[in-house]
Amino acid sequence: MSAVFSEWLVVLPLLVLLLTGSIAVTLWRSPAQAGIVILGLILYAIASALLFQQVLLEGPQAMAMGNWPAPFGIAFGVDLMGAGLTLTTSIVGLLTAFYAMGDTDQAQQEAGFFPLLAFLLAGVTGAFLTADIFNLYVWFEVILISSFGLMVLGGRREQLDGAVKYAFLNLLATTFFLLATGILYGLTGTLNMADLAGKVGALESDGPVLTLALLYLMAFGMKAAAFPLFFWLPASYHTPNPVVSAVFAGLLTKVGVYALFRVFTLIFGDVDGIVFTAIVAVAIATMVVGVLGALAVSDLRRVLAFTVVGGIGYMLLGLGLQSELAILGGLFYTVHSMVLSAALFMGSGIAHKLGGTTQLSRLSGLYGAAPLFSAFFLMCAFSLAGLPPFSGFWPKFILVQASLEAQAYVAAGAVLISGLLTIIAIGKAWNAGFWRPALEGAGVSPTLTTGSAGYRQLIVPFAMLSLLMLSLGLAAGPVSEIAAQAAADLLDPAQYIEVVLPPAPVESPAYSEVPGGGL
Amino acid sequence: MTELFLIGVVGLLFSMAAFLFMSRSTIRLVLGTFLLSNATHLSIFISGRLTREVPPLVPDGLKVPPEAIANPLPQALILTAIVISFALTAFIFVLVYRAYQELGTVNADEMRVAEPKDEDPVPFDVLPVTQGKLDRKAGARGPASVAPGAPAGAAPQGAGK
């Protein structure tokens, strides 16, 4: 491949999505938006696959926007973690767009559901592809504003209630991120991540650097729904349409996790060990509190929201242990959680339509009404609980092994205990909603029956996502090898730094006072 | 000296924003968002170092500025951040108003539609087992008939949502 094409390939997924969203917005109020966006998402998936193949074969790729050389311009840099997460995002996004054809009504589609989805995916992709920390903040805000739109589309009371809590707390999180970036610029004088890696690494790990690291942990931890700043997630994720919940649960928290992985391996990789101990402590608390919350609530979608929170704990544990095996486990869990969370929320949407409600006290008899759907849901439930051969087993197993190797026995115990409690929580939901014979007089009114066209529109994407989850589990060997390569690249980012920031000296203009002399 | 004064102002703005953010009224939350974003933008401004230099323009014919100039990068960062926070604040304003219209209150403690205070609890023994065998008929009548702690008539109560 020529050098120019491989440079363009770095941003091709992003450009496809931005173009798709823009064209769809010009067709406001027209039903053609759905077709345009789905076509664009197919092209986006192809571009992501090409990019992933390129990065897998030839290592990290980079491109400088506008040909302004790094570190003066905005650089985009993709390593295996970014490319793998972009590929997963494209598949999950495409399948949720198909699901949305059956889950959103005409009014919502005309009001711009599909362009908002395209811009949301553009924000997620941009966050995975950028190598400039302020550009990362901009993509976070693109995600945020698109998610605001998707959250309130429909205008129901509980949506507005959830949106108020979601909006304020996420706004607070991104403002903390901006504050931390401003202070980091004041400390080092640069915004390019590869340049920051060198400059922050050269600083001593005292006051300002430690404060910054913990401020970033708080900002990204809040976006990723880590303990104790996760309460916006169970307050809001179950309120919009199930397809919106599926996209949010699959993608948005994982962008926060990605940012944590990037910042704490590349930029703050050499900081004092107390920060990583803090990350492990936060991870253990998130795992345990998340699954305890799942045990406490009795609405199917709120149970799933709490299990999403618990899943974040596993990813953070992989980051905090800082060994290659642990980061491998964390990355594997991230990919698995993207697919599984989206699938589970899609399943909860179908359960709502078939059963008339998601309140577990009144939902019943789904196995009798729809055995095939129940089988797929059971597969997803087993994967959530971490049972082989589904994709949930392998990353948990790897994380336990990594915890024992790092002598973090509390962490290993927390992984096992929260796995057990997850089995109980999801088993209770399965027993109540699916296995229990249909209750008489429950006062529910199903809006869908199996065999209708609307049911087929919903069940096919859900089944495909479940089968993808199953194949992730069955193909755990190759996936682990790719994750191992990505983890090695994260722990030793020399190749990424060299590609993003070529070591050519550039004469810098004469600023009177340049930040970078330390505080 | 100027830096110290501005740092003090930023700290004051952050503390006011924190106070407003811990309030129950969503209108005060919006005002807190205002102050928080203003404080953050000022802090980026300070981190670019305060100088009394000329604006960052290169005169005709030269490739680099002939003398020391002000740092243009923090200005660009702050402009981007102002535009973003403007859009978000506009949305939050309308959201608070719509929430007031739909929910009838601006008191965040009373907004309990998404997370209701009293939910119908689901007992752990959802499937009743009598004498070691699964009692399917008892399950069909509902958990109220076998689990003593469950609310009686779970259906009519829950239907009033």
mmCIF file of N, CA, C and O in Angstrom, chain A residues 134 137 141 145 148 157-158 160-161 163-165 167-168 171-172 175 178-179 182 185-186 191 235 238-239 298 302 360-362 428 431-432 435-437 439-442 510-513 515, chain B residues 14 29-30 33 36 40 43-44 47 49 51 53 68-69 71-74 77 80-81 84 88 91-92 95 99 102-103 111-115 119-120 122 124 126-127 136 139-140 142-143 155 158:
data_model
loop_
_atom_site.group_PDB
_atom_site.id
_atom_site.type_symbol
_atom_site.label_atom_id
_atom_site.label_comp_id
_atom_site.label_asym_id
_atom_site.label_seq_id
_atom_site.Cartn_x
_atom_site.Cartn_y
_atom_site.Cartn_z
ATOM 1 N N PHE A 134 -5.788 17.171 23.586
ATOM 2 C CA PHE A 134 -6.913 18.105 23.523
ATOM 3 C C PHE A 134 -7.920 17.657 22.476
ATOM 4 O O PHE A 134 -9.127 17.843 22.636
ATOM 5 N N TYR A 137 -10.253 15.424 24.074
ATOM 6 C CA TYR A 137 -11.309 16.144 24.767
ATOM 7 C C TYR A 137 -12.410 16.549 23.804
ATOM 8 O O TYR A 137 -13.604 16.421 24.110
ATOM 9 N N GLU A 141 -16.413 15.424 23.798
ATOM 10 C CA GLU A 141 -17.565 16.325 23.781
ATOM 11 C C GLU A 141 -18.508 16.011 22.622
ATOM 12 O O GLU A 141 -19.725 16.164 22.750
ATOM 13 N N ILE A 145 -22.460 15.365 23.375
ATOM 14 C CA ILE A 145 -23.624 16.080 22.858
ATOM 15 C C ILE A 145 -24.511 15.136 22.046
ATOM 16 O O ILE A 145 -25.747 15.232 22.100
ATOM 17 N N PHE A 148 -26.505 13.179 24.506
ATOM 18 C CA PHE A 148 -27.615 13.962 25.046
ATOM 19 C C PHE A 148 -28.825 13.861 24.119
ATOM 20 O O PHE A 148 -29.957 13.652 24.553
ATOM 21 N N ARG A 157 -41.126 10.858 30.371
ATOM 22 C CA ARG A 157 -40.798 11.454 31.677
ATOM 23 C C ARG A 157 -39.522 10.866 32.252
ATOM 24 O O ARG A 157 -38.658 11.596 32.746
ATOM 25 N N GLU A 158 -39.432 9.508 32.189
ATOM 26 C CA GLU A 158 -38.241 8.940 32.813
ATOM 27 C C GLU A 158 -36.989 9.278 32.021
ATOM 28 O O GLU A 158 -35.896 9.371 32.573
ATOM 29 N N LEU A 160 -36.394 12.210 30.606
ATOM 30 C CA LEU A 160 -35.946 13.539 31.023
ATOM 31 C C LEU A 160 -35.319 13.477 32.406
ATOM 32 O O LEU A 160 -34.317 14.142 32.682
ATOM 33 N N ASP A 161 -35.907 12.657 33.281
ATOM 34 C CA ASP A 161 -35.331 12.495 34.610
ATOM 35 C C ASP A 161 -33.914 11.938 34.516
ATOM 36 O O ASP A 161 -32.972 12.484 35.092
ATOM 37 N N ALA A 163 -31.983 11.981 31.943
ATOM 38 C CA ALA A 163 -31.106 12.871 31.195
ATOM 39 C C ALA A 163 -30.561 13.975 32.071
ATOM 40 O O ALA A 163 -29.416 14.403 31.889
ATOM 41 N N VAL A 164 -31.346 14.474 33.033
ATOM 42 C CA VAL A 164 -30.852 15.540 33.913
ATOM 43 C C VAL A 164 -29.634 15.047 34.677
ATOM 44 O O VAL A 164 -28.592 15.711 34.734
ATOM 45 N N LYS A 165 -29.745 13.844 35.265
ATOM 46 C CA LYS A 165 -28.621 13.336 36.048
ATOM 47 C C LYS A 165 -27.434 12.992 35.147
ATOM 48 O O LYS A 165 -26.282 13.305 35.461
ATOM 49 N N ALA A 167 -26.687 14.317 32.242
ATOM 50 C CA ALA A 167 -26.081 15.514 31.653
ATOM 51 C C ALA A 167 -25.148 16.193 32.644
ATOM 52 O O ALA A 167 -23.985 16.479 32.322
ATOM 53 N N PHE A 168 -25.638 16.458 33.859
ATOM 54 C CA PHE A 168 -24.806 17.221 34.786
ATOM 55 C C PHE A 168 -23.557 16.462 35.177
ATOM 56 O O PHE A 168 -22.460 17.027 35.222
ATOM 57 N N LEU A 171 -21.094 16.221 32.268
ATOM 58 C CA LEU A 171 -20.505 17.537 32.008
ATOM 59 C C LEU A 171 -19.400 17.817 33.016
ATOM 60 O O LEU A 171 -18.318 18.322 32.680
ATOM 61 N N LEU A 172 -19.665 17.456 34.281
ATOM 62 C CA LEU A 172 -18.648 17.631 35.312
ATOM 63 C C LEU A 172 -17.396 16.825 34.965
ATOM 64 O O LEU A 172 -16.266 17.320 35.090
ATOM 65 N N THR A 175 -15.423 18.410 32.196
ATOM 66 C CA THR A 175 -14.777 19.650 32.638
ATOM 67 C C THR A 175 -13.529 19.336 33.449
ATOM 68 O O THR A 175 -12.507 20.036 33.322
ATOM 69 N N LEU A 178 -10.875 18.601 30.978
ATOM 70 C CA LEU A 178 -10.331 19.820 30.379
ATOM 71 C C LEU A 178 -9.371 20.507 31.336
ATOM 72 O O LEU A 178 -8.288 20.968 30.939
ATOM 73 N N LEU A 179 -9.757 20.558 32.615
ATOM 74 C CA LEU A 179 -8.902 21.196 33.613
ATOM 75 C C LEU A 179 -7.554 20.480 33.690
ATOM 76 O O LEU A 179 -6.484 21.113 33.683
ATOM 77 N N GLY A 182 -5.447 21.312 30.714
ATOM 78 C CA GLY A 182 -4.854 22.642 30.800
ATOM 79 C C GLY A 182 -3.630 22.651 31.695
ATOM 80 O O GLY A 182 -2.592 23.252 31.367
ATOM 81 N N TYR A 185 -0.749 20.907 30.024
ATOM 82 C CA TYR A 185 -0.095 21.787 29.049
ATOM 83 C C TYR A 185 0.812 22.783 29.748
ATOM 84 O O TYR A 185 1.922 23.064 29.292
ATOM 85 N N GLY A 186 0.334 23.312 30.879
ATOM 86 C CA GLY A 186 1.167 24.261 31.606
ATOM 87 C C GLY A 186 2.435 23.632 32.138
ATOM 88 O O GLY A 186 3.475 24.275 32.254
ATOM 89 N N LEU A 191 0.843 19.119 23.573
ATOM 90 C CA LEU A 191 -0.402 18.374 23.678
ATOM 91 C C LEU A 191 -0.340 17.043 22.963
ATOM 92 O O LEU A 191 -1.252 16.253 23.061
ATOM 93 N N ALA A 235 -28.776 5.523 36.993
ATOM 94 C CA ALA A 235 -29.881 6.477 37.044
ATOM 95 C C ALA A 235 -30.404 6.802 35.661
ATOM 96 O O ALA A 235 -31.493 7.349 35.528
ATOM 97 N N HIS A 238 -31.240 3.082 31.775
ATOM 98 C CA HIS A 238 -32.397 2.235 31.497
ATOM 99 C C HIS A 238 -33.584 3.044 31.006
ATOM 100 O O HIS A 238 -34.640 2.485 30.749
ATOM 101 N N THR A 239 -33.425 4.363 30.865
ATOM 102 C CA THR A 239 -34.587 5.188 30.527
ATOM 103 C C THR A 239 -34.848 5.353 29.026
ATOM 104 O O THR A 239 -36.001 5.359 28.625
ATOM 105 N N SER A 298 -34.822 -4.589 40.905
ATOM 106 C CA SER A 298 -35.697 -5.611 40.347
ATOM 107 C C SER A 298 -36.305 -5.181 39.030
ATOM 108 O O SER A 298 -37.421 -5.532 38.716
ATOM 109 N N ARG A 302 -32.246 -2.263 34.781
ATOM 110 C CA ARG A 302 -31.374 -1.697 35.819
ATOM 111 C C ARG A 302 -30.368 -2.740 36.285
ATOM 112 O O ARG A 302 -29.232 -2.396 36.617
ATOM 113 N N LEU A 360 -39.142 -7.173 37.013
ATOM 114 C CA LEU A 360 -39.014 -8.609 37.198
ATOM 115 C C LEU A 360 -40.136 -9.184 38.055
ATOM 116 O O LEU A 360 -40.365 -10.397 38.029
ATOM 117 N N SER A 361 -40.835 -8.343 38.804
ATOM 118 C CA SER A 361 -41.940 -8.888 39.594
ATOM 119 C C SER A 361 -43.135 -9.228 38.718
ATOM 120 O O SER A 361 -43.983 -10.019 39.110
ATOM 121 N N ARG A 362 -43.200 -8.628 37.509
ATOM 122 C CA ARG A 362 -44.353 -8.895 36.663
ATOM 123 C C ARG A 362 -43.994 -9.573 35.350
ATOM 124 O O ARG A 362 -44.864 -10.130 34.691
ATOM 125 N N LYS A 428 -31.277 -14.771 38.939
ATOM 126 C CA LYS A 428 -32.572 -14.316 39.460
ATOM 127 C C LYS A 428 -33.397 -13.687 38.343
ATOM 128 O O LYS A 428 -34.606 -13.953 38.206
ATOM 129 N N ASN A 431 -34.617 -16.494 36.043
ATOM 130 C CA ASN A 431 -35.697 -17.259 36.667
ATOM 131 C C ASN A 431 -37.000 -16.486 36.644
ATOM 132 O O ASN A 431 -38.061 -17.021 36.331
ATOM 133 N N ALA A 432 -36.930 -15.202 37.027
ATOM 134 C CA ALA A 432 -38.160 -14.422 37.135
ATOM 135 C C ALA A 432 -38.764 -14.158 35.764
ATOM 136 O O ALA A 432 -39.965 -14.345 35.557
ATOM 137 N N TRP A 435 -37.848 -18.184 32.938
ATOM 138 C CA TRP A 435 -38.113 -19.577 33.282
ATOM 139 C C TRP A 435 -39.455 -19.746 33.968
ATOM 140 O O TRP A 435 -40.107 -20.768 33.844
ATOM 141 N N ARG A 436 -39.865 -18.722 34.701
ATOM 142 C CA ARG A 436 -41.112 -18.794 35.456
ATOM 143 C C ARG A 436 -42.269 -18.897 34.480
ATOM 144 O O ARG A 436 -42.308 -18.170 33.482
ATOM 145 N N PRO A 437 -43.254 -19.770 34.726
ATOM 146 C CA PRO A 437 -44.421 -19.818 33.831
ATOM 147 C C PRO A 437 -45.164 -18.489 33.889
ATOM 148 O O PRO A 437 -45.119 -17.768 34.871
ATOM 149 N N LEU A 439 -47.294 -15.481 34.507
ATOM 150 C CA LEU A 439 -48.184 -15.125 35.602
ATOM 151 C C LEU A 439 -49.528 -14.716 35.047
ATOM 152 O O LEU A 439 -49.614 -14.017 34.049
ATOM 153 N N GLU A 440 -50.590 -15.147 35.740
ATOM 154 C CA GLU A 440 -51.891 -14.628 35.350
ATOM 155 C C GLU A 440 -52.160 -13.356 36.130
ATOM 156 O O GLU A 440 -51.829 -13.249 37.285
ATOM 157 N N GLY A 441 -52.795 -12.422 35.483
ATOM 158 C CA GLY A 441 -53.184 -11.208 36.190
ATOM 159 C C GLY A 441 -52.023 -10.303 36.529
ATOM 160 O O GLY A 441 -52.076 -9.574 37.508
ATOM 161 N N ALA A 442 -50.958 -10.354 35.735
ATOM 162 C CA ALA A 442 -49.834 -9.476 36.015
ATOM 163 C C ALA A 442 -50.058 -8.077 35.474
ATOM 164 O O ALA A 442 -49.299 -7.179 35.769
ATOM 165 N N ALA A 510 9.862 31.900 18.450
ATOM 166 C CA ALA A 510 10.342 32.496 19.697
ATOM 167 C C ALA A 510 9.168 32.964 20.537
ATOM 168 O O ALA A 510 8.674 34.070 20.370
ATOM 169 N N TYR A 511 8.673 32.111 21.416
ATOM 170 C CA TYR A 511 7.701 32.565 22.402
ATOM 171 C C TYR A 511 8.477 33.173 23.548
ATOM 172 O O TYR A 511 9.557 32.739 23.882
ATOM 173 N N SER A 512 7.890 34.172 24.172
ATOM 174 C CA SER A 512 8.630 34.816 25.254
ATOM 175 C C SER A 512 8.722 33.893 26.442
ATOM 176 O O SER A 512 9.777 33.701 27.007
ATOM 177 N N GLU A 513 7.615 33.272 26.800
ATOM 178 C CA GLU A 513 7.671 32.329 27.917
ATOM 179 C C GLU A 513 6.979 31.075 27.445
ATOM 180 O O GLU A 513 5.797 31.112 27.137
ATOM 181 N N PRO A 515 5.634 27.390 28.227
ATOM 182 C CA PRO A 515 5.391 26.420 29.309
ATOM 183 C C PRO A 515 6.249 25.198 29.087
ATOM 184 O O PRO A 515 6.514 24.808 27.959
ATOM 185 N N PHE B 14 -13.995 28.175 41.407
ATOM 186 C CA PHE B 14 -14.180 26.729 41.586
ATOM 187 C C PHE B 14 -14.967 26.444 42.854
ATOM 188 O O PHE B 14 -15.850 25.573 42.875
ATOM 189 N N LEU B 29 -27.759 24.164 39.681
ATOM 190 C CA LEU B 29 -26.788 23.303 39.008
ATOM 191 C C LEU B 29 -26.345 23.923 37.693
ATOM 192 O O LEU B 29 -25.167 23.884 37.344
ATOM 193 N N VAL B 30 -27.290 24.524 36.952
ATOM 194 C CA VAL B 30 -26.913 25.157 35.687
ATOM 195 C C VAL B 30 -25.962 26.317 35.939
ATOM 196 O O VAL B 30 -24.951 26.489 35.255
ATOM 197 N N THR B 33 -22.628 25.058 36.571
ATOM 198 C CA THR B 33 -21.952 24.656 35.340
ATOM 199 C C THR B 33 -21.281 25.844 34.678
ATOM 200 O O THR B 33 -20.136 25.765 34.226
ATOM 201 N N LEU B 36 -18.221 26.779 36.674
ATOM 202 C CA LEU B 36 -17.183 25.752 36.554
ATOM 203 C C LEU B 36 -16.451 25.887 35.234
ATOM 204 O O LEU B 36 -15.213 25.846 35.182
ATOM 205 N N THR B 40 -12.499 26.849 34.594
ATOM 206 C CA THR B 40 -11.582 25.986 33.842
ATOM 207 C C THR B 40 -10.912 26.757 32.713
ATOM 208 O O THR B 40 -9.703 26.636 32.490
ATOM 209 N N SER B 43 -8.235 28.845 34.018
ATOM 210 C CA SER B 43 -7.047 28.110 34.459
ATOM 211 C C SER B 43 -6.186 27.712 33.265
ATOM 212 O O SER B 43 -4.958 27.701 33.355
ATOM 213 N N ILE B 44 -6.831 27.415 32.114
ATOM 214 C CA ILE B 44 -6.029 27.143 30.912
ATOM 215 C C ILE B 44 -5.271 28.400 30.525
ATOM 216 O O ILE B 44 -4.100 28.363 30.125
ATOM 217 N N SER B 47 -2.284 28.787 32.673
ATOM 218 C CA SER B 47 -1.234 27.803 32.437
ATOM 219 C C SER B 47 -0.431 28.130 31.195
ATOM 220 O O SER B 47 0.653 27.597 31.008
ATOM 221 N N ARG B 49 0.912 30.893 30.768
ATOM 222 C CA ARG B 49 1.790 31.950 31.278
ATOM 223 C C ARG B 49 1.295 33.323 30.845
ATOM 224 O O ARG B 49 1.039 33.565 29.671
ATOM 225 N N THR B 51 1.782 37.111 29.999
ATOM 226 C CA THR B 51 2.860 37.989 29.544
ATOM 227 C C THR B 51 2.254 39.281 29.042
ATOM 228 O O THR B 51 1.052 39.397 28.848
ATOM 229 N N GLU B 53 3.211 40.599 26.080
ATOM 230 C CA GLU B 53 3.882 40.639 24.787
ATOM 231 C C GLU B 53 2.932 41.049 23.669
ATOM 232 O O GLU B 53 1.745 41.235 23.874
ATOM 233 N N ALA B 68 9.709 38.396 20.775
ATOM 234 C CA ALA B 68 8.887 37.498 21.583
ATOM 235 C C ALA B 68 7.412 37.850 21.433
ATOM 236 O O ALA B 68 7.033 39.012 21.410
ATOM 237 N N ILE B 69 6.578 36.821 21.315
ATOM 238 C CA ILE B 69 5.134 37.038 21.153
ATOM 239 C C ILE B 69 4.382 36.286 22.241
ATOM 240 O O ILE B 69 4.952 35.435 22.931
ATOM 241 N N ASN B 71 1.738 33.532 23.596
ATOM 242 C CA ASN B 71 1.564 32.144 23.203
ATOM 243 C C ASN B 71 0.164 31.940 22.629
ATOM 244 O O ASN B 71 -0.824 32.154 23.342
ATOM 245 N N PRO B 72 0.043 31.582 21.342
ATOM 246 C CA PRO B 72 -1.301 31.470 20.763
ATOM 247 C C PRO B 72 -2.030 30.177 21.104
ATOM 248 O O PRO B 72 -3.251 30.103 20.959
ATOM 249 N N LEU B 73 -1.290 29.157 21.551
ATOM 250 C CA LEU B 73 -1.964 27.869 21.721
ATOM 251 C C LEU B 73 -3.024 27.879 22.817
ATOM 252 O O LEU B 73 -4.134 27.401 22.590
ATOM 253 N N PRO B 74 -2.756 28.433 24.012
ATOM 254 C CA PRO B 74 -3.831 28.441 25.015
ATOM 255 C C PRO B 74 -5.057 29.209 24.553
ATOM 256 O O PRO B 74 -6.182 28.844 24.899
ATOM 257 N N LEU B 77 -7.057 26.819 22.588
ATOM 258 C CA LEU B 77 -7.704 25.836 23.456
ATOM 259 C C LEU B 77 -8.928 26.437 24.128
ATOM 260 O O LEU B 77 -9.996 25.823 24.205
ATOM 261 N N THR B 80 -11.916 26.916 21.727
ATOM 262 C CA THR B 80 -12.606 25.649 21.495
ATOM 263 C C THR B 80 -13.454 25.281 22.698
ATOM 264 O O THR B 80 -14.622 24.903 22.570
ATOM 265 N N ALA B 81 -12.864 25.429 23.892
ATOM 266 C CA ALA B 81 -13.592 25.030 25.099
ATOM 267 C C ALA B 81 -14.808 25.921 25.316
ATOM 268 O O ALA B 81 -15.858 25.438 25.753
ATOM 269 N N ILE B 84 -17.573 24.788 22.929
ATOM 270 C CA ILE B 84 -18.168 23.524 23.353
ATOM 271 C C ILE B 84 -19.066 23.731 24.564
ATOM 272 O O ILE B 84 -20.209 23.254 24.615
ATOM 273 N N LEU B 88 -23.162 23.022 25.156
ATOM 274 C CA LEU B 88 -23.640 22.138 26.205
ATOM 275 C C LEU B 88 -24.520 22.882 27.194
ATOM 276 O O LEU B 88 -25.540 22.366 27.657
ATOM 277 N N PHE B 91 -27.941 23.390 25.814
ATOM 278 C CA PHE B 91 -28.744 22.177 25.902
ATOM 279 C C PHE B 91 -29.237 21.959 27.319
ATOM 280 O O PHE B 91 -30.398 21.592 27.546
ATOM 281 N N ILE B 92 -28.353 22.154 28.291
ATOM 282 C CA ILE B 92 -28.715 21.888 29.689
ATOM 283 C C ILE B 92 -29.836 22.829 30.139
ATOM 284 O O ILE B 92 -30.759 22.418 30.849
ATOM 285 N N LEU B 95 -32.958 21.458 28.743
ATOM 286 C CA LEU B 95 -33.277 20.194 29.401
ATOM 287 C C LEU B 95 -33.903 20.441 30.768
ATOM 288 O O LEU B 95 -34.904 19.810 31.130
ATOM 289 N N ALA B 99 -37.556 19.325 31.782
ATOM 290 C CA ALA B 99 -37.733 18.450 32.944
ATOM 291 C C ALA B 99 -38.705 19.090 33.926
ATOM 292 O O ALA B 99 -39.543 18.412 34.514
ATOM 293 N N GLU B 102 -42.185 18.523 32.503
ATOM 294 C CA GLU B 102 -42.694 17.157 32.570
ATOM 295 C C GLU B 102 -42.820 16.663 33.996
ATOM 296 O O GLU B 102 -43.796 16.011 34.349
ATOM 297 N N LEU B 103 -41.802 16.934 34.816
ATOM 298 C CA LEU B 103 -41.779 16.354 36.150
ATOM 299 C C LEU B 103 -42.382 17.279 37.195
ATOM 300 O O LEU B 103 -42.644 16.859 38.316
ATOM 301 N N MET B 111 -36.975 14.172 41.887
ATOM 302 C CA MET B 111 -37.069 13.566 40.549
ATOM 303 C C MET B 111 -36.781 12.086 40.705
ATOM 304 O O MET B 111 -35.655 11.649 40.578
ATOM 305 N N ARG B 112 -37.818 11.296 40.972
ATOM 306 C CA ARG B 112 -37.596 9.883 41.246
ATOM 307 C C ARG B 112 -38.347 9.019 40.239
ATOM 308 O O ARG B 112 -38.826 7.949 40.567
ATOM 309 N N VAL B 113 -38.517 9.504 39.008
ATOM 310 C CA VAL B 113 -39.239 8.695 38.034
ATOM 311 C C VAL B 113 -38.366 7.552 37.534
ATOM 312 O O VAL B 113 -38.818 6.423 37.388
ATOM 313 N N ALA B 114 -37.089 7.843 37.281
ATOM 314 C CA ALA B 114 -36.206 6.815 36.734
ATOM 315 C C ALA B 114 -35.791 5.817 37.798
ATOM 316 O O ALA B 114 -35.588 4.647 37.503
ATOM 317 N N GLU B 115 -35.621 6.262 39.032
ATOM 318 C CA GLU B 115 -35.217 5.363 40.116
ATOM 319 C C GLU B 115 -36.266 5.471 41.204
ATOM 320 O O GLU B 115 -36.094 6.217 42.154
ATOM 321 N N GLU B 119 -39.873 0.022 44.873
ATOM 322 C CA GLU B 119 -40.069 -0.904 43.775
ATOM 323 C C GLU B 119 -40.667 -2.190 44.315
ATOM 324 O O GLU B 119 -40.496 -2.515 45.476
ATOM 325 N N ASP B 120 -41.325 -2.942 43.445
ATOM 326 C CA ASP B 120 -41.763 -4.276 43.853
ATOM 327 C C ASP B 120 -40.541 -5.160 43.967
ATOM 328 O O ASP B 120 -39.902 -5.452 42.967
ATOM 329 N N VAL B 122 -38.222 -8.434 44.179
ATOM 330 C CA VAL B 122 -38.341 -9.798 43.682
ATOM 331 C C VAL B 122 -37.585 -10.689 44.641
ATOM 332 O O VAL B 122 -36.389 -10.507 44.835
ATOM 333 N N PHE B 124 -35.537 -13.863 46.252
ATOM 334 C CA PHE B 124 -34.533 -14.696 45.615
ATOM 335 C C PHE B 124 -35.102 -16.051 45.218
ATOM 336 O O PHE B 124 -34.663 -16.641 44.247
ATOM 337 N N VAL B 126 -37.503 -17.064 43.480
ATOM 338 C CA VAL B 126 -38.566 -16.694 42.550
ATOM 339 C C VAL B 126 -39.365 -17.910 42.126
ATOM 340 O O VAL B 126 -40.570 -17.868 41.942
ATOM 341 N N LEU B 127 -38.654 -19.035 41.961
ATOM 342 C CA LEU B 127 -39.331 -20.267 41.587
ATOM 343 C C LEU B 127 -39.564 -21.072 42.848
ATOM 344 O O LEU B 127 -38.635 -21.608 43.425
ATOM 345 N N ARG B 136 -44.767 -25.899 39.828
ATOM 346 C CA ARG B 136 -45.072 -25.023 38.699
ATOM 347 C C ARG B 136 -46.396 -24.316 38.898
ATOM 348 O O ARG B 136 -46.566 -23.175 38.508
ATOM 349 N N GLY B 139 -46.025 -21.365 41.119
ATOM 350 C CA GLY B 139 -45.362 -20.265 40.413
ATOM 351 C C GLY B 139 -46.336 -19.547 39.505
ATOM 352 O O GLY B 139 -46.296 -18.343 39.334
ATOM 353 N N ALA B 140 -47.274 -20.308 38.939
ATOM 354 C CA ALA B 140 -48.219 -19.685 38.019
ATOM 355 C C ALA B 140 -49.144 -18.735 38.750
ATOM 356 O O ALA B 140 -49.641 -17.774 38.186
ATOM 357 N N GLY B 142 -48.182 -16.834 41.042
ATOM 358 C CA GLY B 142 -47.467 -15.619 41.415
ATOM 359 C C GLY B 142 -46.723 -15.810 42.712
ATOM 360 O O GLY B 142 -47.104 -16.640 43.531
ATOM 361 N N PRO B 143 -45.697 -15.052 42.945
ATOM 362 C CA PRO B 143 -44.872 -15.232 44.151
ATOM 363 C C PRO B 143 -45.625 -14.895 45.419
ATOM 364 O O PRO B 143 -45.235 -15.298 46.491
ATOM 365 N N ALA B 155 -49.456 -7.694 41.324
ATOM 366 C CA ALA B 155 -49.893 -7.205 40.013
ATOM 367 C C ALA B 155 -50.655 -5.887 40.102
ATOM 368 O O ALA B 155 -50.283 -4.929 39.461
ATOM 369 N N GLY B 158 -48.365 -2.963 41.041
ATOM 370 C CA GLY B 158 -47.369 -2.592 40.038
ATOM 371 C C GLY B 158 -48.010 -1.957 38.821
ATOM 372 O O GLY B 158 -47.415 -1.173 38.121
#
